[in-house]
Short mmCIF file of C-alpha atoms in Angstrom, two decimals:
data_model
loop_
_atom_site.label_atom_id
_atom_site.label_comp_id
_atom_site.label_asym_id
_atom_site.label_seq_id
_atom_site.Cartn_x
_atom_site.Cartn_y
_atom_site.Cartn_z
CA MET A 1 0.00 0.00 0.00
CA ARG A 2 1.40 3.43 -0.96
CA THR A 3 0.80 6.44 1.31
CA PHE A 4 0.81 10.07 0.20
CA SER A 5 1.34 12.51 3.06
CA LEU A 6 -0.84 15.59 3.41
CA PRO A 7 -0.83 18.41 5.98
CA GLY A 8 -1.84 17.56 9.55
CA ASN A 9 -3.29 14.16 10.34
CA ARG A 10 -4.48 13.35 6.84
CA SER A 11 -3.17 10.82 4.37
CA LEU A 12 -4.06 9.50 0.95
CA LYS A 13 -3.59 5.78 0.44
CA LEU A 14 -3.66 3.65 -2.66
CA ALA A 15 -5.58 0.43 -2.15
CA VAL A 16 -4.22 -2.51 -4.12
CA ALA A 17 -5.34 -6.11 -4.28
CA GLY A 18 -4.13 -9.30 -5.86
CA PHE A 19 -7.39 -11.17 -6.25
CA LEU A 20 -9.24 -12.09 -9.45
CA LEU A 21 -12.07 -9.78 -10.43
CA THR A 22 -15.01 -10.26 -12.80
CA THR A 23 -17.00 -7.87 -14.99
CA ALA A 24 -20.39 -6.75 -16.27
CA ALA A 25 -21.94 -3.34 -17.25
CA THR A 26 -24.95 -1.13 -18.06
CA GLY A 27 -26.56 1.24 -20.49
CA SER A 28 -29.96 2.85 -20.85
CA ALA A 29 -32.14 5.61 -22.18
CA PHE A 30 -34.67 6.87 -19.69
CA ALA A 31 -38.22 7.90 -18.95
CA ALA A 32 -39.95 11.09 -17.80
CA THR A 33 -39.31 12.73 -14.43
CA PRO A 34 -42.12 12.82 -11.85
CA THR A 35 -41.66 15.66 -9.35
CA ASP A 36 -42.63 15.95 -5.69
CA ALA A 37 -43.90 19.05 -3.86
CA PRO A 38 -42.18 22.37 -4.69
CA GLY A 39 -39.32 23.80 -2.66
CA PRO A 40 -35.55 23.26 -2.45
CA ALA A 41 -35.89 20.07 -0.36
CA ALA A 42 -38.26 18.50 -2.89
CA THR A 43 -36.83 15.80 -5.11
CA SER A 44 -37.42 14.52 -8.60
CA ALA A 45 -36.91 11.01 -9.92
CA VAL A 46 -36.35 9.26 -13.22
CA ARG A 47 -36.84 5.61 -14.12
CA ALA A 48 -34.64 3.52 -16.36
CA PRO A 49 -36.17 1.46 -19.16
CA ALA A 50 -36.76 -2.19 -18.38
CA LEU A 51 -33.81 -4.43 -19.11
CA PRO A 52 -34.06 -6.39 -22.35
CA SER A 53 -35.20 -9.99 -22.01
CA LYS A 54 -32.02 -11.13 -23.69
CA ALA A 55 -28.67 -9.40 -23.75
CA PRO A 56 -26.99 -8.85 -27.13
CA ALA A 57 -24.43 -11.46 -28.12
CA GLY A 58 -21.10 -10.82 -26.46
CA ALA A 59 -22.48 -8.11 -24.15
CA ILE A 60 -20.83 -7.68 -20.77
CA GLU A 61 -24.11 -6.37 -19.31
CA PRO A 62 -27.81 -6.74 -20.20
CA THR A 63 -28.22 -3.64 -22.36
CA GLY A 64 -25.06 -4.20 -24.36
CA TYR A 65 -24.07 -0.53 -24.06
CA TRP A 66 -20.95 -0.66 -21.90
CA THR A 67 -17.73 -2.14 -23.18
CA ALA A 68 -14.33 -2.31 -21.53
CA GLU A 69 -13.13 0.40 -23.90
CA LYS A 70 -16.01 2.76 -23.05
CA MET A 71 -15.37 2.32 -19.33
CA ARG A 72 -11.64 2.85 -19.75
CA ASN A 73 -12.19 6.08 -21.72
CA ALA A 74 -14.99 7.54 -19.57
CA ILE A 75 -14.44 11.21 -18.66
CA PRO A 76 -14.11 12.12 -14.96
CA ALA A 77 -17.25 13.99 -13.88
CA ASP A 78 -15.71 16.91 -12.05
CA LEU A 79 -17.51 20.12 -11.07
CA PRO A 80 -15.85 23.22 -12.58
CA GLY A 81 -14.45 26.17 -10.69
CA ASP A 82 -12.83 26.54 -7.31
CA ALA A 83 -15.69 25.21 -5.16
CA LYS A 84 -17.58 28.49 -5.47
CA VAL A 85 -21.28 28.54 -4.66
CA PRO A 86 -23.77 29.52 -7.40
CA GLY A 87 -25.22 33.03 -7.43
CA LYS A 88 -28.69 31.94 -6.38
CA GLN A 89 -28.95 29.98 -3.13
CA ASP A 90 -31.96 28.23 -1.68
CA PRO A 91 -32.66 28.25 2.07
CA ALA A 92 -30.25 26.31 4.26
CA PRO A 93 -30.87 22.55 4.36
CA ARG A 94 -33.15 21.24 7.11
CA THR A 95 -31.38 19.52 9.98
CA GLY A 96 -32.32 17.75 13.19
CA PRO A 97 -30.75 15.56 15.85
CA PRO A 98 -28.21 12.96 14.70
CA SER A 99 -29.83 9.69 13.69
CA ILE A 100 -29.16 6.42 11.89
CA ALA A 101 -31.22 5.68 8.79
CA SER A 102 -29.74 2.20 8.25
CA HIS A 103 -27.01 -0.02 9.64
CA PRO A 104 -24.13 -1.66 7.78
CA VAL A 105 -24.53 -5.25 6.65
CA ALA A 106 -21.96 -7.68 5.24
CA PRO A 107 -22.63 -9.65 2.06
CA LEU A 108 -25.14 -12.45 2.61
CA GLY A 109 -23.50 -15.51 4.09
CA ARG A 110 -20.16 -13.79 4.71
CA ALA A 111 -18.54 -12.21 7.74
CA PRO A 112 -17.47 -8.55 7.60
CA LEU A 113 -14.65 -8.10 5.11
CA ASN A 114 -11.20 -6.56 5.25
CA ASP A 115 -10.63 -6.29 1.51
CA VAL A 116 -8.28 -3.45 0.62
CA VAL A 117 -10.46 -2.86 -2.43
CA PRO A 118 -13.86 -2.30 -0.75
CA SER A 119 -16.74 -4.40 -2.01
CA THR A 120 -19.30 -1.71 -1.15
CA ALA A 121 -17.64 1.24 -2.92
CA GLY A 122 -17.03 1.54 -6.63
CA LYS A 123 -17.38 3.55 -9.81
CA VAL A 124 -20.50 4.93 -11.48
CA PHE A 125 -20.48 5.09 -15.28
CA PHE A 126 -23.06 7.14 -17.17
CA SER A 127 -23.76 9.02 -20.41
CA ASP A 128 -24.62 12.68 -20.92
CA ASN A 129 -25.05 14.45 -24.27
CA GLY A 130 -23.45 11.59 -26.17
CA LEU A 131 -20.35 11.36 -23.97
CA ASN A 132 -19.47 8.77 -21.31
CA TYR A 133 -18.47 9.85 -17.79
CA VAL A 134 -17.43 8.31 -14.50
CA CYS A 135 -17.95 9.11 -10.79
CA SER A 136 -17.60 7.18 -7.53
CA ALA A 137 -20.35 5.82 -5.28
CA ALA A 138 -21.18 3.24 -2.58
CA SER A 139 -23.93 0.80 -1.69
CA VAL A 140 -26.28 1.58 1.19
CA ASN A 141 -28.28 -0.94 3.17
CA ASN A 142 -32.05 -0.47 2.86
CA ASN A 143 -35.18 -2.61 3.09
CA TYR A 144 -35.03 -3.37 -0.63
CA LYS A 145 -31.31 -4.24 -0.71
CA ASN A 146 -30.83 -2.28 -3.93
CA LEU A 147 -29.53 1.21 -3.11
CA VAL A 148 -26.48 3.28 -4.14
CA VAL A 149 -25.58 6.78 -2.93
CA THR A 150 -23.53 9.29 -4.94
CA ALA A 151 -23.37 13.00 -5.79
CA GLY A 152 -26.29 14.74 -7.47
CA HIS A 153 -24.10 15.78 -10.41
CA CYS A 154 -23.35 12.11 -11.08
CA ILE A 155 -27.08 11.61 -11.81
CA HIS A 156 -28.16 14.98 -13.27
CA SER A 157 -26.11 17.78 -14.85
CA GLY A 158 -27.72 20.48 -12.70
CA GLN A 159 -29.07 23.85 -13.80
CA GLY A 160 -29.75 23.84 -17.55
CA GLY A 161 -28.76 20.19 -17.85
CA ASN A 162 -30.35 16.78 -18.13
CA TRP A 163 -30.74 13.46 -16.39
CA HIS A 164 -27.94 11.09 -17.22
CA SER A 165 -28.51 7.75 -18.94
CA ASN A 166 -26.74 4.38 -19.16
CA ILE A 167 -26.07 4.49 -15.41
CA VAL A 168 -24.23 1.48 -14.00
CA PHE A 169 -22.57 0.77 -10.64
CA ALA A 170 -19.24 -1.11 -10.65
CA PRO A 171 -18.46 -2.13 -7.04
CA SER A 172 -14.83 -2.92 -6.11
CA TYR A 173 -13.63 -1.66 -9.48
CA TYR A 174 -9.93 -2.47 -10.01
CA ASN A 175 -7.91 -2.26 -13.21
CA GLY A 176 -10.83 -2.37 -15.60
CA GLN A 177 -12.97 -4.91 -13.81
CA SER A 178 -15.61 -5.00 -11.09
CA GLY A 179 -15.36 -7.55 -8.32
CA ALA A 180 -19.11 -8.25 -8.42
CA GLY A 181 -20.00 -7.34 -11.98
CA LEU A 182 -21.83 -4.20 -13.10
CA TRP A 183 -25.31 -3.32 -11.87
CA ASN A 184 -27.82 -1.57 -14.13
CA TRP A 185 -29.78 1.30 -12.65
CA ALA A 186 -33.53 1.06 -12.11
CA ALA A 187 -34.43 4.56 -10.81
CA ALA A 188 -32.57 7.69 -9.67
CA ARG A 189 -33.54 10.63 -7.49
CA THR A 190 -31.94 13.94 -6.51
CA PHE A 191 -32.96 17.35 -5.15
CA ASN A 192 -34.78 19.97 -7.20
CA ALA A 193 -32.35 22.51 -5.74
CA TRP A 194 -29.56 20.68 -7.57
CA ILE A 195 -31.58 20.19 -10.76
CA ASN A 196 -32.77 23.81 -10.94
CA ASN A 197 -29.96 25.82 -9.30
CA SER A 198 -26.87 23.58 -9.08
CA ASN A 199 -26.92 24.25 -5.33
CA PHE A 200 -23.92 22.44 -3.89
CA SER A 201 -25.65 22.00 -0.52
CA TYR A 202 -28.05 19.64 -2.35
CA ASP A 203 -25.48 17.78 -4.46
CA GLN A 204 -26.61 14.34 -3.27
CA ALA A 205 -28.45 11.51 -5.03
CA PHE A 206 -29.57 7.92 -4.71
CA PHE A 207 -30.21 5.33 -7.37
CA THR A 208 -31.52 1.79 -7.23
CA VAL A 209 -30.23 -1.12 -9.28
CA TRP A 210 -31.85 -4.18 -10.82
CA PRO A 211 -31.00 -7.61 -9.35
CA ARG A 212 -28.15 -9.44 -11.04
CA ASN A 213 -28.16 -13.21 -11.44
CA ASN A 214 -31.25 -13.26 -9.20
CA ARG A 215 -29.37 -11.67 -6.30
CA SER A 216 -29.70 -8.21 -4.82
CA LEU A 217 -26.81 -5.76 -4.69
CA ILE A 218 -26.64 -5.62 -0.89
CA ASP A 219 -26.79 -9.39 -0.45
CA THR A 220 -23.95 -9.67 -2.97
CA VAL A 221 -21.51 -6.93 -1.90
CA GLY A 222 -22.84 -5.70 1.45
CA GLY A 223 -24.18 -2.27 2.29
CA ASN A 224 -23.06 0.64 4.42
CA GLY A 225 -25.24 2.31 7.01
CA LEU A 226 -26.54 5.85 6.51
CA ALA A 227 -25.86 8.49 9.17
CA ILE A 228 -28.00 11.64 9.29
CA ASN A 229 -27.48 15.14 10.80
CA ASN A 230 -23.92 14.63 11.97
CA SER A 231 -21.47 17.38 12.83
CA ARG A 232 -19.18 18.64 10.09
CA ASN A 233 -16.29 17.87 12.44
CA GLN A 234 -15.82 14.11 12.28
CA PRO A 235 -12.69 12.34 13.60
CA ASN A 236 -11.41 9.14 12.04
CA SER A 237 -13.22 9.71 8.76
CA ARG A 238 -12.39 7.88 5.55
CA ILE A 239 -13.21 9.00 2.00
CA TRP A 240 -13.06 6.45 -0.83
CA GLY A 241 -12.77 7.46 -4.46
CA TRP A 242 -11.49 6.59 -7.92
CA PRO A 243 -9.59 9.74 -9.00
CA ALA A 244 -8.96 9.70 -12.73
CA GLU A 245 -6.96 12.83 -13.57
CA ALA A 246 -3.13 12.95 -13.48
CA PRO A 247 -1.31 11.76 -11.47
CA PHE A 248 -4.13 9.19 -11.07
CA ASN A 249 -5.66 7.03 -13.80
CA GLY A 250 -9.05 5.96 -12.36
CA GLU A 251 -8.15 2.28 -12.40
CA VAL A 252 -7.61 1.74 -8.67
CA PRO A 253 -9.30 3.05 -5.50
CA TYR A 254 -7.73 5.50 -3.09
CA TYR A 255 -8.79 6.71 0.32
CA CYS A 256 -8.08 9.71 2.49
CA ASP A 257 -8.17 9.43 6.29
CA GLY A 258 -8.45 12.29 8.77
CA THR A 259 -10.66 14.61 10.78
CA THR A 260 -13.15 16.64 8.78
CA SER A 261 -13.82 20.31 9.55
CA ALA A 262 -16.48 22.91 8.79
CA TRP A 263 -16.13 24.82 5.50
CA GLY A 264 -18.42 27.63 4.39
CA SER A 265 -22.05 27.52 5.45
CA THR A 266 -22.92 23.82 5.03
CA ASP A 267 -19.87 21.84 3.88
CA ALA A 268 -17.47 19.51 5.63
CA ALA A 269 -13.89 19.50 4.34
CA LEU A 270 -10.92 17.14 4.39
CA GLY A 271 -7.46 17.80 2.98
CA CYS A 272 -7.04 15.30 0.15
CA ASN A 273 -5.56 15.42 -3.34
CA MET A 274 -8.04 13.09 -5.04
CA ASN A 275 -9.41 14.76 -8.19
CA GLY A 276 -11.94 14.25 -11.00
CA GLY A 277 -13.61 10.85 -10.86
CA ALA A 278 -13.69 10.83 -7.04
CA SER A 279 -16.99 12.78 -7.01
CA GLY A 280 -19.76 10.85 -5.26
CA GLY A 281 -17.38 8.75 -3.17
CA PRO A 282 -18.53 7.86 0.37
CA TRP A 283 -17.44 9.68 3.53
CA LEU A 284 -17.40 7.01 6.25
CA LYS A 285 -17.55 7.33 10.02
CA ASP A 286 -17.69 4.65 12.73
CA ARG A 287 -16.14 2.07 10.44
CA ILE A 288 -16.65 -1.58 11.33
CA ASP A 289 -13.70 -2.61 9.17
CA GLN A 290 -11.96 -1.56 5.94
CA ASN A 291 -15.11 -2.27 4.01
CA LEU A 292 -18.13 -1.15 6.05
CA GLY A 293 -19.22 1.86 8.05
CA TYR A 294 -21.76 4.66 8.20
CA ILE A 295 -21.81 7.06 5.25
CA PHE A 296 -22.43 10.63 6.42
CA ALA A 297 -21.65 12.49 3.15
CA SER A 298 -20.66 11.97 -0.50
CA THR A 299 -17.91 13.95 -2.23
CA SER A 300 -19.40 16.95 -4.02
CA ARG A 301 -16.39 18.85 -5.35
CA ARG A 302 -12.82 19.96 -4.67
CA THR A 303 -10.76 23.10 -4.50
CA THR A 304 -8.69 23.81 -7.59
CA SER A 305 -6.37 26.43 -6.10
CA GLY A 306 -4.71 26.71 -2.73
CA PRO A 307 -4.78 23.70 -0.40
CA GLN A 308 -6.18 20.53 -1.94
CA VAL A 309 -9.48 19.90 -0.19
CA LEU A 310 -12.53 17.69 -0.81
CA LEU A 311 -15.93 19.15 0.12
CA ALA A 312 -19.34 17.65 0.90
CA THR A 313 -22.47 18.69 2.79
CA PRO A 314 -23.22 16.04 5.45
CA PHE A 315 -26.48 14.18 5.00
CA ASN A 316 -29.36 15.90 6.78
CA SER A 317 -33.08 15.39 7.40
CA GLU A 318 -33.83 16.16 3.74
CA VAL A 319 -31.48 13.39 2.61
CA LEU A 320 -33.29 11.09 5.03
CA ASP A 321 -36.57 12.02 3.31
CA MET A 322 -35.04 11.14 -0.05
CA PHE A 323 -33.68 7.86 1.32
CA ASN A 324 -37.17 6.94 2.48
CA GLN A 325 -38.56 7.65 -1.01
CA MET A 326 -36.28 5.06 -2.64
CA THR A 327 -38.01 1.73 -3.25
#
C-alpha cells in the first residue's frame, strides 16, 4: 500500500489487491421525471427502461451498451471552478438531531470483510449528451437491498442540464474490472435545488439497481449504514474514491483518512488530493472494518487552487426524506 502525506493528520492511500475480479456493465435511455412538492428540499426522480429480455451477443451487461473500452475512456465527472457557490442559493438545508437511517450489513453468508479494495464502494459510469463519464459511489443498506448513494451531479447535470442515462454501478472496481460485476440502474432521485440551481448543498443523489443473477446488490456486496445530521467535524473519517486525472488514472481506489472540519455555510472538508472521478465517493464514520461503516456524506467537489481539499455537505433530514422515497 502506498501512502501520500498531506498536511496535519491526513493521508491519501492507494488500495491494491491481488485477487481475481469479474466484470459486467450497463446502459440505458430513460423515462420522464415525476416531481414531488415544490421547494428546495423537494426531489425529482427518473426511471430507467426495463432491461431487455435477452442481452446482445457478447455483451458484458444486459443492455449491451458498456464495453471495456467505453469504461476505460470515460471522462471524470468533475464540477468546474474553485468550489464556489452559485449566485442563487436556496434556504439552508433542514437539519435535526443525529440519527441512523440504516445499519451496515456484510454480504449475505459472509462475515465482515477486510478487503483493501472495498466491495461496497465503486465507480458509477453514465452518459450525458453523447459522452461517457465516471464518478464514484457506494452501496447503502435499505429494506429493498438495492440502493447506491452518490453525488447529485453524477445523476443529473444540474441547472440547464439533463438526467444522465446508461447508469451502472461497478463495485470494487480495479484495473478495468468490477469484483461483483456491473449493476444496471432502475431509478434515480436527486434534489430539485440541484436540478434547478446547481446548489452544492443539495449535491446528493440515490439510485436503485436491478438484481443481477437473481441476487440483490446488498446481499452480494454488502451495504453501508446511513448516518444523518452529523457534525461537520468528524474524527477518524475515511473518503473512498477513484480519482482519474493525473497523477491518477481511475483504475484503482484511493482513500483519504483524517478529521473533517467545517467549510463555508454547510460543507465539511478534508485535505485530500483526489481529483476528477472521485466525485460521489462515500465519507465514512464509525467504520466496522476496511469495508463497512456509516456514510455521512458523499464527495461533491474539490478546491482547484490553494490547499487541496474535498468538500461535501453532510447528509441531513432532507437526505433522510429522499432515502425513504427510494423503493
